[in-house]
Short mmCIF file of C-alpha atoms and ligand atoms in Angstrom, two decimals:
data_model
loop_
_atom_site.label_atom_id
_atom_site.label_comp_id
_atom_site.label_asym_id
_atom_site.label_seq_id
_atom_site.Cartn_x
_atom_site.Cartn_y
_atom_site.Cartn_z
CA MET A 1 -9.62 47.45 -20.38
CA GLN A 2 -9.81 43.73 -21.01
CA PHE A 3 -10.98 42.24 -24.29
CA ALA A 4 -10.38 38.55 -23.60
CA LEU A 5 -12.58 36.02 -21.84
CA ASN A 6 -10.92 34.52 -18.76
CA ASP A 7 -10.06 30.81 -18.50
CA ILE A 8 -13.31 29.87 -16.75
CA GLN A 9 -15.42 31.77 -19.28
CA LEU A 10 -13.51 30.14 -22.14
CA SER A 11 -13.94 26.65 -20.75
CA ILE A 12 -17.68 27.18 -20.17
CA LYS A 13 -18.04 28.50 -23.73
CA LYS A 14 -16.19 25.45 -25.04
CA MET A 15 -18.38 23.09 -23.02
CA ALA A 16 -21.55 24.79 -24.34
CA ARG A 17 -20.16 24.50 -27.86
CA GLU A 18 -19.47 20.78 -27.44
CA ILE A 19 -22.94 20.04 -26.04
CA THR A 20 -24.52 22.09 -28.82
CA VAL A 21 -22.62 20.29 -31.58
CA LYS A 22 -23.26 16.85 -30.09
CA GLU A 23 -26.82 17.20 -28.81
CA PHE A 24 -28.72 20.30 -29.96
CA ALA A 25 -27.51 20.77 -33.56
CA PRO A 26 -28.53 17.26 -34.72
CA ARG A 27 -32.04 17.73 -33.27
CA ALA A 28 -32.61 21.34 -34.39
CA ALA A 29 -34.30 20.60 -37.74
CA HIS A 30 -36.59 18.01 -36.11
CA VAL A 31 -37.55 20.43 -33.33
CA ASP A 32 -38.36 23.05 -35.99
CA GLU A 33 -40.40 20.65 -38.13
CA THR A 34 -42.45 19.13 -35.34
CA GLY A 35 -42.64 22.15 -33.03
CA GLU A 36 -42.16 19.72 -30.14
CA PHE A 37 -40.98 21.25 -26.89
CA PRO A 38 -37.40 19.92 -26.64
CA TRP A 39 -37.45 18.40 -23.17
CA ASP A 40 -34.36 16.33 -24.08
CA ASN A 41 -32.45 19.57 -24.59
CA VAL A 42 -33.80 21.01 -21.33
CA ALA A 43 -32.55 17.89 -19.52
CA GLN A 44 -29.11 18.34 -21.14
CA MET A 45 -29.05 21.97 -20.02
CA ARG A 46 -30.04 20.94 -16.51
CA ASP A 47 -27.31 18.29 -16.38
CA ALA A 48 -24.74 20.80 -17.61
CA GLY A 49 -25.79 23.22 -14.86
CA PHE A 50 -27.04 25.88 -17.30
CA LEU A 51 -30.47 26.24 -15.63
CA GLY A 52 -28.82 27.39 -12.42
CA MET A 53 -25.78 29.09 -13.86
CA THR A 54 -26.11 32.58 -12.39
CA ILE A 55 -28.14 31.56 -9.34
CA PRO A 56 -25.90 32.12 -6.28
CA GLU A 57 -24.28 28.98 -4.90
CA GLU A 58 -25.95 29.45 -1.50
CA TYR A 59 -29.30 28.83 -3.25
CA GLY A 60 -28.13 25.75 -5.14
CA GLY A 61 -26.93 27.49 -8.30
CA GLY A 62 -23.57 27.61 -10.02
CA GLY A 63 -22.74 31.17 -9.03
CA PHE A 64 -21.29 31.92 -12.46
CA ASP A 65 -21.03 35.38 -13.95
CA GLU A 66 -23.24 36.93 -16.62
CA VAL A 67 -20.46 36.92 -19.21
CA SER A 68 -20.25 33.12 -18.90
CA PHE A 69 -24.03 32.83 -19.13
CA ASN A 70 -24.12 34.95 -22.27
CA CYS A 71 -21.38 32.79 -23.80
CA VAL A 72 -23.58 29.73 -23.19
CA VAL A 73 -26.60 31.41 -24.79
CA GLU A 74 -24.46 32.47 -27.75
CA GLU A 75 -23.08 28.96 -28.34
CA ILE A 76 -26.48 27.23 -28.11
CA SER A 77 -27.95 29.82 -30.48
CA ARG A 78 -25.46 28.88 -33.17
CA ALA A 79 -27.61 25.79 -33.68
CA CYS A 80 -30.99 26.17 -31.97
CA ILE A 81 -32.55 29.41 -30.73
CA SER A 82 -35.57 27.51 -29.43
CA THR A 83 -33.31 25.86 -26.87
CA SER A 84 -31.47 29.05 -25.93
CA GLY A 85 -34.83 30.88 -25.83
CA ILE A 86 -36.17 28.39 -23.29
CA LEU A 87 -33.07 29.08 -21.18
CA CYS A 88 -33.45 32.88 -21.47
CA ALA A 89 -37.17 32.70 -20.59
CA HIS A 90 -36.31 30.48 -17.62
CA PHE A 91 -34.05 33.23 -16.29
CA LEU A 92 -36.89 35.75 -16.71
CA GLY A 93 -38.58 33.65 -14.03
CA VAL A 94 -35.42 33.49 -11.90
CA LYS A 95 -34.23 37.11 -11.95
CA PRO A 96 -37.17 38.74 -10.17
CA LEU A 97 -36.50 36.43 -7.21
CA ILE A 98 -32.82 37.34 -7.15
CA ILE A 99 -33.65 41.04 -7.48
CA ALA A 100 -36.55 41.31 -5.04
CA GLY A 101 -37.42 37.92 -3.55
CA SER A 102 -37.59 37.45 0.22
CA GLU A 103 -35.11 35.09 1.87
CA GLU A 104 -37.91 32.47 2.23
CA GLN A 105 -38.83 32.78 -1.45
CA LYS A 106 -35.19 32.42 -2.49
CA ARG A 107 -34.68 29.37 -0.28
CA LYS A 108 -37.88 27.75 -1.52
CA TYR A 109 -37.73 28.44 -5.27
CA LEU A 110 -34.15 29.08 -6.40
CA PRO A 111 -32.86 25.55 -5.67
CA LEU A 112 -35.82 24.15 -7.64
CA LEU A 113 -35.18 26.54 -10.53
CA ALA A 114 -31.49 25.62 -10.50
CA GLY A 115 -32.42 22.04 -11.28
CA GLU A 116 -35.79 20.49 -11.74
CA MET A 117 -38.19 23.34 -12.47
CA LEU A 118 -38.44 25.67 -15.47
CA GLY A 119 -39.36 29.29 -14.83
CA SER A 120 -41.28 31.87 -16.84
CA PHE A 121 -42.40 35.50 -16.71
CA ALA A 122 -45.88 36.79 -17.51
CA ILE A 123 -46.27 40.50 -18.20
CA THR A 124 -47.62 40.77 -21.76
CA GLU A 125 -51.35 41.01 -22.50
CA ALA A 126 -53.34 41.37 -25.70
CA ASN A 127 -53.64 45.13 -25.12
CA ALA A 128 -50.42 45.61 -23.15
CA GLY A 129 -47.31 44.55 -25.06
CA SER A 130 -44.91 47.45 -25.54
CA ASP A 131 -47.03 49.53 -23.15
CA ALA A 132 -46.60 47.03 -20.34
CA ALA A 133 -48.07 49.29 -17.63
CA ALA A 134 -51.42 49.22 -19.47
CA MET A 135 -52.00 45.65 -18.24
CA ALA A 136 -55.50 44.80 -17.06
CA THR A 137 -54.88 41.61 -15.05
CA SER A 138 -55.90 42.35 -11.49
CA ALA A 139 -54.76 41.03 -8.12
CA ALA A 140 -57.30 41.88 -5.42
CA ARG A 141 -56.27 41.40 -1.82
CA HIS A 142 -58.60 39.19 0.25
CA GLY A 143 -57.15 38.55 3.71
CA ASP A 144 -53.98 36.54 3.36
CA GLU A 145 -54.47 35.93 -0.35
CA TYR A 146 -54.55 37.76 -3.66
CA VAL A 147 -57.17 36.80 -6.22
CA LEU A 148 -55.87 37.08 -9.78
CA ASN A 149 -58.11 37.62 -12.81
CA GLY A 150 -57.07 38.28 -16.40
CA THR A 151 -55.23 36.80 -19.36
CA LYS A 152 -51.56 36.95 -20.30
CA VAL A 153 -50.49 36.19 -23.88
CA PHE A 154 -47.33 35.00 -25.67
CA ILE A 155 -45.78 33.60 -22.48
CA THR A 156 -42.60 31.71 -23.31
CA ASN A 157 -42.37 28.36 -21.47
CA GLY A 158 -46.09 28.85 -20.68
CA GLY A 159 -47.65 25.53 -19.67
CA GLU A 160 -44.22 23.87 -19.41
CA ALA A 161 -42.78 25.96 -16.59
CA GLY A 162 -43.39 24.91 -12.99
CA GLN A 163 -43.40 28.51 -11.82
CA THR A 164 -44.28 31.88 -13.34
CA ILE A 165 -43.65 35.39 -12.10
CA VAL A 166 -46.94 37.12 -12.85
CA PHE A 167 -47.42 40.89 -12.98
CA ALA A 168 -50.87 42.20 -12.07
CA LYS A 169 -52.51 45.40 -10.89
CA THR A 170 -53.12 45.65 -7.16
CA ASP A 171 -54.18 49.27 -7.71
CA PRO A 172 -55.79 49.74 -11.14
CA THR A 173 -55.84 53.54 -10.70
CA ALA A 174 -52.09 53.94 -10.13
CA GLY A 175 -50.60 53.06 -13.56
CA ALA A 176 -47.10 51.57 -13.36
CA ARG A 177 -47.07 52.17 -9.58
CA GLY A 178 -50.14 49.94 -9.19
CA VAL A 179 -48.39 46.81 -10.48
CA SER A 180 -47.29 44.00 -8.14
CA SER A 181 -45.56 40.69 -8.87
CA PHE A 182 -46.41 37.19 -7.71
CA ILE A 183 -45.01 33.68 -7.85
CA VAL A 184 -47.69 31.42 -9.28
CA GLU A 185 -47.04 27.70 -9.37
CA LYS A 186 -48.34 25.45 -12.14
CA GLY A 187 -51.31 23.56 -10.78
CA THR A 188 -52.66 26.49 -8.75
CA PRO A 189 -56.49 26.30 -9.02
CA GLY A 190 -57.78 29.06 -11.28
CA LEU A 191 -54.72 29.05 -13.58
CA SER A 192 -55.19 27.43 -16.98
CA PHE A 193 -53.30 27.54 -20.26
CA GLY A 194 -54.39 28.40 -23.79
CA LYS A 195 -53.28 26.49 -26.87
CA LYS A 196 -49.68 26.46 -27.97
CA GLU A 197 -49.26 29.22 -30.57
CA ASN A 198 -48.26 28.22 -34.12
CA LYS A 199 -45.21 30.36 -34.88
CA MET A 200 -43.27 31.28 -38.02
CA GLY A 201 -39.92 30.38 -36.44
CA ASP A 202 -38.38 29.52 -33.08
CA ARG A 203 -40.82 26.66 -33.30
CA GLY A 204 -39.50 24.50 -30.49
CA SER A 205 -40.00 27.00 -27.72
CA CYS A 206 -43.61 27.28 -26.72
CA ILE A 207 -45.72 30.33 -26.08
CA ARG A 208 -49.17 30.11 -24.58
CA GLU A 209 -51.88 32.18 -22.97
CA LEU A 210 -52.07 32.07 -19.18
CA ILE A 211 -55.64 32.48 -18.01
CA PHE A 212 -56.39 33.50 -14.42
CA GLU A 213 -59.94 32.97 -13.17
CA ASP A 214 -60.23 33.71 -9.45
CA CYS A 215 -56.76 32.27 -9.05
CA ARG A 216 -55.86 32.52 -5.36
CA VAL A 217 -52.23 33.16 -4.51
CA PRO A 218 -50.97 33.30 -0.92
CA ARG A 219 -49.70 36.67 0.27
CA GLU A 220 -46.24 35.21 0.90
CA ASN A 221 -45.94 34.67 -2.88
CA ARG A 222 -45.92 38.41 -3.57
CA VAL A 223 -42.43 39.36 -4.74
CA GLY A 224 -41.33 42.73 -3.38
CA LYS A 225 -43.70 45.33 -1.98
CA GLU A 226 -47.16 46.07 -3.30
CA GLY A 227 -46.73 48.52 -6.19
CA ASP A 228 -43.08 47.59 -6.88
CA GLY A 229 -43.89 45.05 -9.59
CA PHE A 230 -43.28 47.31 -12.60
CA LYS A 231 -39.83 48.32 -11.40
CA ILE A 232 -38.98 44.68 -10.70
CA ALA A 233 -40.06 43.83 -14.25
CA MET A 234 -37.97 46.65 -15.73
CA LYS A 235 -34.89 45.69 -13.69
CA THR A 236 -35.36 42.08 -14.76
CA LEU A 237 -35.49 43.10 -18.41
CA ASP A 238 -32.36 45.23 -17.96
CA ASP A 239 -30.63 42.05 -16.75
CA THR A 240 -32.00 39.71 -19.39
CA ARG A 241 -32.08 41.73 -22.62
CA THR A 242 -28.35 41.27 -23.03
CA SER A 243 -28.90 37.53 -23.37
CA ILE A 244 -31.26 38.15 -26.30
CA GLY A 245 -28.35 40.04 -27.86
CA ALA A 246 -26.25 36.92 -27.21
CA GLN A 247 -28.88 34.84 -29.00
CA ALA A 248 -28.61 37.19 -31.99
CA VAL A 249 -24.80 36.92 -32.04
CA GLY A 250 -24.95 33.12 -31.88
CA LEU A 251 -27.64 32.83 -34.55
CA ALA A 252 -25.74 35.22 -36.85
CA GLN A 253 -22.54 33.23 -36.27
CA GLY A 254 -24.34 29.99 -37.16
CA ALA A 255 -25.71 31.55 -40.37
CA PHE A 256 -22.30 33.02 -41.20
CA ASP A 257 -20.54 29.66 -40.70
CA ALA A 258 -23.02 27.98 -43.05
CA ALA A 259 -22.60 30.75 -45.65
CA LEU A 260 -18.81 30.64 -45.46
CA ASP A 261 -18.75 26.85 -45.93
CA TYR A 262 -21.13 27.11 -48.85
CA ALA A 263 -19.21 29.98 -50.45
CA LYS A 264 -15.98 28.02 -50.32
CA GLN A 265 -17.54 25.02 -52.05
CA ARG A 266 -19.93 26.51 -54.58
CA VAL A 267 -18.16 27.15 -57.88
CA VAL A 268 -19.42 29.65 -60.48
CA PHE A 269 -17.58 31.23 -63.39
CA GLY A 270 -14.71 28.82 -62.74
CA LYS A 271 -13.98 29.55 -59.07
CA PRO A 272 -15.60 29.28 -55.61
CA ILE A 273 -18.03 32.14 -55.03
CA ALA A 274 -16.03 33.12 -51.90
CA GLN A 275 -13.34 34.27 -54.29
CA HIS A 276 -15.68 36.63 -56.13
CA GLN A 277 -15.43 40.06 -54.59
CA ALA A 278 -19.23 40.49 -54.37
CA ILE A 279 -19.42 37.52 -51.99
CA ALA A 280 -16.05 38.06 -50.26
CA PHE A 281 -17.10 41.59 -49.26
CA MET A 282 -20.43 40.32 -47.95
CA LEU A 283 -18.53 37.82 -45.78
CA ALA A 284 -16.22 40.57 -44.55
CA ASP A 285 -19.15 42.79 -43.58
CA MET A 286 -20.96 39.94 -41.85
CA ALA A 287 -17.91 38.92 -39.79
CA THR A 288 -17.25 42.54 -38.79
CA GLU A 289 -20.82 43.17 -37.67
CA ILE A 290 -20.97 39.93 -35.67
CA GLU A 291 -17.79 40.88 -33.83
CA ALA A 292 -19.08 44.40 -33.06
CA ALA A 293 -22.32 42.98 -31.65
CA ARG A 294 -20.45 40.37 -29.62
CA LEU A 295 -18.40 43.12 -27.95
CA LEU A 296 -21.54 45.09 -27.08
CA VAL A 297 -23.11 41.97 -25.56
CA TYR A 298 -20.03 41.06 -23.53
CA ARG A 299 -19.66 44.65 -22.34
CA ALA A 300 -23.27 44.84 -21.16
CA ALA A 301 -22.86 41.49 -19.38
CA ALA A 302 -19.62 42.68 -17.77
CA LEU A 303 -21.40 45.82 -16.52
CA LEU A 304 -24.02 43.62 -14.91
CA ASP A 305 -21.27 41.52 -13.31
CA ALA A 306 -19.65 44.71 -12.01
CA GLN A 307 -23.04 45.60 -10.46
CA ALA A 308 -23.02 48.97 -12.19
CA GLU A 309 -25.81 51.14 -10.83
CA ARG A 310 -27.78 51.28 -14.08
CA TYR A 311 -27.07 49.51 -17.35
CA SER A 312 -30.51 49.85 -18.96
CA ALA A 313 -29.12 51.70 -21.98
CA GLU A 314 -26.17 49.35 -22.45
CA SER A 315 -28.28 46.18 -22.35
CA ALA A 316 -30.83 47.78 -24.69
CA MET A 317 -28.00 48.79 -27.08
CA ALA A 318 -26.64 45.24 -27.05
CA LYS A 319 -30.09 43.81 -27.80
CA LEU A 320 -30.94 46.43 -30.43
CA PHE A 321 -27.70 46.32 -32.37
CA ALA A 322 -27.22 42.55 -32.18
CA SER A 323 -30.80 41.72 -33.18
CA GLU A 324 -30.80 44.09 -36.17
CA MET A 325 -27.30 42.89 -37.10
CA SER A 326 -28.58 39.30 -37.12
CA HIS A 327 -31.30 40.37 -39.56
CA ARG A 328 -28.70 41.75 -41.98
CA VAL A 329 -26.47 38.69 -41.56
CA VAL A 330 -29.17 36.06 -42.20
CA HIS A 331 -30.33 38.06 -45.22
CA LYS A 332 -26.83 37.96 -46.71
CA ALA A 333 -26.27 34.34 -45.67
CA LEU A 334 -29.41 33.29 -47.55
CA GLN A 335 -28.40 35.41 -50.56
CA ILE A 336 -25.01 33.69 -50.66
CA HIS A 337 -26.79 30.31 -50.78
CA GLY A 338 -28.87 31.50 -53.76
CA GLY A 339 -31.88 29.26 -54.57
CA TYR A 340 -30.63 26.56 -52.21
CA GLY A 341 -30.96 28.94 -49.29
CA TYR A 342 -34.70 29.06 -49.90
CA MET A 343 -35.00 25.27 -49.57
CA LYS A 344 -35.69 23.43 -46.35
CA GLU A 345 -32.75 21.08 -47.03
CA TYR A 346 -30.40 23.84 -45.93
CA PRO A 347 -30.45 25.17 -42.34
CA ILE A 348 -30.28 28.77 -43.53
CA GLU A 349 -34.03 28.75 -44.27
CA ARG A 350 -34.67 27.99 -40.57
CA PHE A 351 -32.18 30.59 -39.38
CA TYR A 352 -33.97 33.16 -41.56
CA ARG A 353 -37.35 32.43 -39.92
CA ASP A 354 -35.91 32.03 -36.43
CA GLN A 355 -34.13 35.38 -36.58
CA ARG A 356 -37.25 37.51 -36.83
CA ILE A 357 -38.44 37.03 -33.27
CA ILE A 358 -35.18 38.35 -31.83
CA GLU A 359 -36.16 41.85 -32.97
CA ILE A 360 -39.49 41.51 -31.18
CA TYR A 361 -39.37 39.60 -27.89
CA GLU A 362 -38.11 41.09 -24.62
CA GLY A 363 -38.97 44.46 -26.13
CA THR A 364 -39.13 45.39 -29.82
CA SER A 365 -36.34 47.41 -31.44
CA GLU A 366 -38.59 50.46 -31.05
CA ILE A 367 -38.79 49.87 -27.27
CA GLN A 368 -34.99 49.49 -27.09
CA ARG A 369 -34.68 52.88 -28.85
CA MET A 370 -37.10 54.36 -26.28
CA VAL A 371 -35.03 52.96 -23.40
CA ILE A 372 -31.73 54.18 -24.91
CA SER A 373 -33.00 57.65 -25.81
CA SER A 374 -34.73 58.19 -22.45
CA ASN A 375 -31.45 57.37 -20.71
CA LEU A 376 -29.59 59.80 -22.98
CA ILE A 377 -32.04 62.64 -22.38
CA ARG A 378 -32.62 62.09 -18.64
N1 COS B 401 -35.17 50.10 -13.62
C1 COS B 401 -35.82 50.55 -12.51
N2 COS B 401 -36.94 51.32 -12.58
C2 COS B 401 -37.39 51.63 -13.81
C3 COS B 401 -36.75 51.21 -14.99
C4 COS B 401 -35.59 50.42 -14.85
N3 COS B 401 -34.94 49.98 -15.92
N4 COS B 401 -37.44 51.68 -16.05
C5 COS B 401 -38.46 52.39 -15.56
N5 COS B 401 -38.43 52.36 -14.22
C6 COS B 401 -39.35 53.03 -13.29
C7 COS B 401 -39.39 54.52 -13.56
O1 COS B 401 -38.35 55.19 -12.87
C8 COS B 401 -40.77 54.89 -13.05
O2 COS B 401 -40.71 55.00 -11.65
P1 COS B 401 -41.53 56.14 -10.84
O3 COS B 401 -42.95 55.78 -10.98
O4 COS B 401 -41.03 56.01 -9.43
O5 COS B 401 -41.18 57.45 -11.47
C9 COS B 401 -41.61 53.66 -13.39
O6 COS B 401 -40.69 52.57 -13.53
C10 COS B 401 -42.37 53.81 -14.68
O7 COS B 401 -41.42 54.10 -15.69
P2 COS B 401 -41.82 54.79 -17.06
O8 COS B 401 -42.64 56.01 -16.76
O9 COS B 401 -40.58 54.97 -17.87
O10 COS B 401 -42.78 53.68 -17.69
P3 COS B 401 -43.53 53.62 -19.07
O11 COS B 401 -44.90 53.13 -18.82
O12 COS B 401 -43.36 54.89 -19.83
O13 COS B 401 -42.78 52.41 -19.86
C11 COS B 401 -41.13 51.19 -21.07
C12 COS B 401 -41.47 52.28 -20.04
C13 COS B 401 -41.55 51.50 -22.50
C14 COS B 401 -39.60 51.12 -21.00
C15 COS B 401 -41.75 49.84 -20.63
O14 COS B 401 -43.16 49.85 -20.76
C16 COS B 401 -41.23 48.66 -21.40
O15 COS B 401 -40.10 48.20 -21.17
N6 COS B 401 -42.04 48.11 -22.34
C17 COS B 401 -41.65 46.91 -23.06
C18 COS B 401 -42.01 45.70 -22.30
C19 COS B 401 -41.33 44.50 -22.85
O16 COS B 401 -40.13 44.46 -23.05
N7 COS B 401 -42.11 43.45 -23.07
C20 COS B 401 -41.58 42.20 -23.43
C21 COS B 401 -42.06 41.25 -22.41
S1 COS B 401 -40.91 40.10 -21.87
S2 COS B 401 -40.86 38.79 -23.32
#
């Protein structure tokens, strides 16, 4: 058993930390205030090779492992979860191609996704969120094309991404087995975008509706076999949920660092509040929980690197525990700041709002408990 990152993982983590401190942290408050999509940050991530990190080298990527990728997500999230969220959503558009794409699809799209094109993943609908198989978007086969009709909601990177993996029913009577997946490029006639949603937190990343009206997609853009789409989506989420856990660890670490600094400086009753046991014990609990979550995240990522047969439960555990841990940590971090924590002058107010989405996207905590318990019972 190995508990230490190797030299490559450590140097990638350090590089992500340096870019975050220099580039993303100074812009984070502005991104939050304006809600502007941070293209500058995306360009920095592209230049650093983060957009192609785990894409195999033969397809133009970096060929790095999942542990390294999760370290990058963690470090960026210490300052800006909008930026790390864009990266995670990008990989939701990449993974289905790695899992089930044809050789032609991989050769055509992965080099683009490793550099110049953002990806995204469209499964959620107004009446099909947690119950993803209840989707109503249809893909009817007409000769060499599929004709897509329906509306997807809350699609991260929607409207900004050059490519989206879209899940739609090719057989509306077959439930989960009637779902297929398609690569749909931005600019395809019949695809339009709804307005950018106005969110409570994570305000830099953008979510939009994707509207399909007789949107014709060539047959060669179907990913995997007809009817395999739901399994491809589930396998993708198994791969990517860990990185949402990494976001939670990074965000909690950022909130903890701010609370520790504040607690060392703020003096009440004649000494810094960090020296009052009420606060010192909070700090001890926060640090312990962050470390426990970090280990769960790294373990789930290492299982993925080891190509373990199934790691659904482990990635769901990492996401569940880390996201709920980050809730407890930001709560305490704001409490330590007292009234100042409630003010926009301090970053903790943003962390508090940003945290909430981590317990919801890529499957709510309740869905993670379903995944974990069904794997225990099976
Ligand atoms: N890997 C491979 N196959 C999987 C799988 C996985 N992790 N999970 C399920 N499957 C397969 C099942 O084996 C089953 O196959 P068969 O039809 O051959 O038996 C099929 O997929 C359907 O599985 P299941 O019956 O468990 O599907 P449910 O409709 O009950 O849904 C959950 C399962 C709740 C896990 C799923 O709907 C889900 O993950 N919902 C949340 C979606 C989500 O995270 N949304 C966020 C969007 S991304 S921001």
